[in-house]
Amino acid sequence: MTHPEKESPAGSAPVKRVYIETYGCQMNVYDSDRMRDVLAPLGYARADAPDEADLVVLNTCHIREKATEKVYSELGRLRAHKDRRAETGQATTIVVAGCVAQAEGEEIMRRAPVVDFVVGPQAYHKLPELIARTARATGDRIDATFEPEEKFDALPAPRAEGPTAFLSVQEGCDKFCTFCVVPYTRGAEYSRPVDQIVAEAKALAAQGVRELTLLGQNVNAYHGKDGGGAETSLARLLRLLARIEGVERLRYTTSHPVEMTEELIALHGDEPKLMPYLHLPVQSGSSRVLKAMNRKHTAEEYLAIVEKLRAARPDLALSTDFIVGFPGETEKDFEDTLALVRAVGFASAFSFKYSRRPGTPASGMHGQVEEDVKTDRLARLQSLLSCQQRGFNDRQIGQTLPVLVAERGRKPGQVLGKSPYLQSVHFEGDAGLIGQIVPVRIIDASQNSLTGAA
Ligand code: 5AD
Ligand code: SF4
């Protein structure tokens, strides 16, 4: 692969390079792209590895303890790398961004002197200023403000990389599930104004983007203002985006069950550009546990929503998140989770052992579950979910699916795209197909992908 952006135009300043390591959710993937957009005018080209970078950013995740630990071990490796570069007179700026920066900024600065500064998720537009301050070795080294509005106003227009793109429409969360750090790290719910989102979508479509995935921690709680100041639902926003020329596919993530309005459910049946795939976290199949989690819905209510969604769009592929071993979870509660999985039939799912997060209500609850019990439950749940995913993939064999071709495949002569159900599809094809939606007959399936023939 060539990197045209690495070439320094004759006579211009030498190109500096930035390496961004992204952990966690799709919101962080979007944020990392936006950080690159902010840094591009400063002359920062993309580096493929930390040892060729003048600036290394770790865009971190705080959702589970393991994710946080990874940051500190990576910082250990980066210290050696910074020292090595220093021996040859090259300076390296090391930045911690994302939710760990927001939650543990001061601790990071204390524990890891290798870090030049930390920047929270709402302050990425200030990166140029923070880098300049570091160069002068003055000023504050922590920026963990909560001002999403200011950030979105200040960020430059996005640069598309291929035919699919994320578009952040909402940030933060007011739901306060008792296990979750997001309301503390990402702050209160904020919806971007409709016009700003439509403008960003048009800019992306003009650069060849065919599929938009709207992002938000609580995306279906979206209620941004339109040009006339009226509150707009996610369903209405999706309908507006569906009218943009060039936008062929729409998705949104992550949703909360209590915000699945009748209007949004109906849209799954009415709007052909809205893809038949929905990530709708349930967390547990036990209504007792859901109550302790402060999820604001029962298992029965979740099943009723699924039924309505499938009435609107019978082929809808459902994905979800589970936590096993939440404080007080009994074997009977866990069996209720397995029963819910059997009742729904998921196309894909993410499942985690409960991780005690400092400052969240559940971390202080009685009845913390033993590690080996969590491990056992997770294995049983994942074996059932894997079977369902494999079954869902197998059922596509023999069908012809419209595949949006996104990139070259790993093998020469192959391309890789996505089915409407968000499955990866590999098939023999020319790279000229990238950006097109082509009918592909599915001839084989595996746990994580499909193989087809165009
Ligand atoms: N422990 C384990 N999993 C968690 N999640 C959020 N907080 C925790 C925690 N403390 C999971 C939830 C959420 C997903 C993004 O991460 O399932 O939906
Ligand atoms: Fe966390 Fe619950 Fe908000 Fe999702 S809805 S981000 S799990 S607090």
Short mmCIF file of C-alpha atoms and ligand atoms in Angstrom, two decimals, residues 25 62-65 178-182 254 279 281-283 295 320-324 350-357 360, ligand 1:
data_model
loop_
_atom_site.label_atom_id
_atom_site.label_comp_id
_atom_site.label_asym_id
_atom_site.label_seq_id
_atom_site.Cartn_x
_atom_site.Cartn_y
_atom_site.Cartn_z
CA CYS A 25 -16.32 1.60 21.05
CA HIS A 62 -12.77 3.10 30.58
CA ILE A 63 -15.78 0.82 30.34
CA ARG A 64 -14.19 -2.25 31.95
CA GLU A 65 -11.14 -2.63 34.17
CA THR A 178 -25.66 1.21 37.89
CA PHE A 179 -22.69 -0.65 36.33
CA CYS A 180 -21.68 1.98 33.78
CA VAL A 181 -19.06 4.77 33.75
CA VAL A 182 -20.32 6.46 30.57
CA THR A 254 -26.14 2.18 20.24
CA HIS A 279 -27.85 -3.42 18.04
CA PRO A 281 -28.39 -4.06 24.34
CA VAL A 282 -30.46 -6.01 26.87
CA GLN A 283 -27.68 -6.79 29.44
CA ARG A 295 -32.18 -0.44 33.05
CA THR A 320 -27.10 -7.16 21.79
CA ASP A 321 -24.83 -6.80 24.83
CA PHE A 322 -24.87 -8.93 27.97
CA ILE A 323 -23.22 -8.61 31.34
CA VAL A 324 -22.89 -11.80 33.39
CA PHE A 350 -21.15 -9.01 22.80
CA SER A 351 -20.95 -10.43 26.30
CA PHE A 352 -18.82 -9.46 29.24
CA LYS A 353 -18.12 -10.42 32.82
CA TYR A 354 -19.31 -7.70 35.16
CA SER A 355 -16.37 -5.41 35.94
CA ARG A 356 -16.46 -3.30 39.09
CA ARG A 357 -15.98 0.33 38.10
CA THR A 360 -20.55 3.50 40.01
N1 5AD B 1 -18.83 -4.40 33.36
C1 5AD B 1 -19.00 -5.19 32.28
N2 5AD B 1 -19.53 -4.77 31.14
C2 5AD B 1 -19.93 -3.48 31.08
N3 5AD B 1 -20.49 -2.76 30.09
C3 5AD B 1 -20.67 -1.50 30.52
N4 5AD B 1 -20.21 -1.36 31.77
C4 5AD B 1 -19.76 -2.59 32.15
C5 5AD B 1 -19.18 -3.10 33.35
N5 5AD B 1 -19.01 -2.33 34.42
C6 5AD B 1 -20.89 -3.37 28.82
C7 5AD B 1 -22.40 -3.25 28.60
C8 5AD B 1 -22.51 -2.18 27.56
C9 5AD B 1 -21.23 -2.41 26.78
C10 5AD B 1 -20.81 -1.26 25.91
O1 5AD B 1 -20.27 -2.65 27.75
O2 5AD B 1 -22.88 -4.49 28.12
O3 5AD B 1 -23.67 -2.30 26.76
#
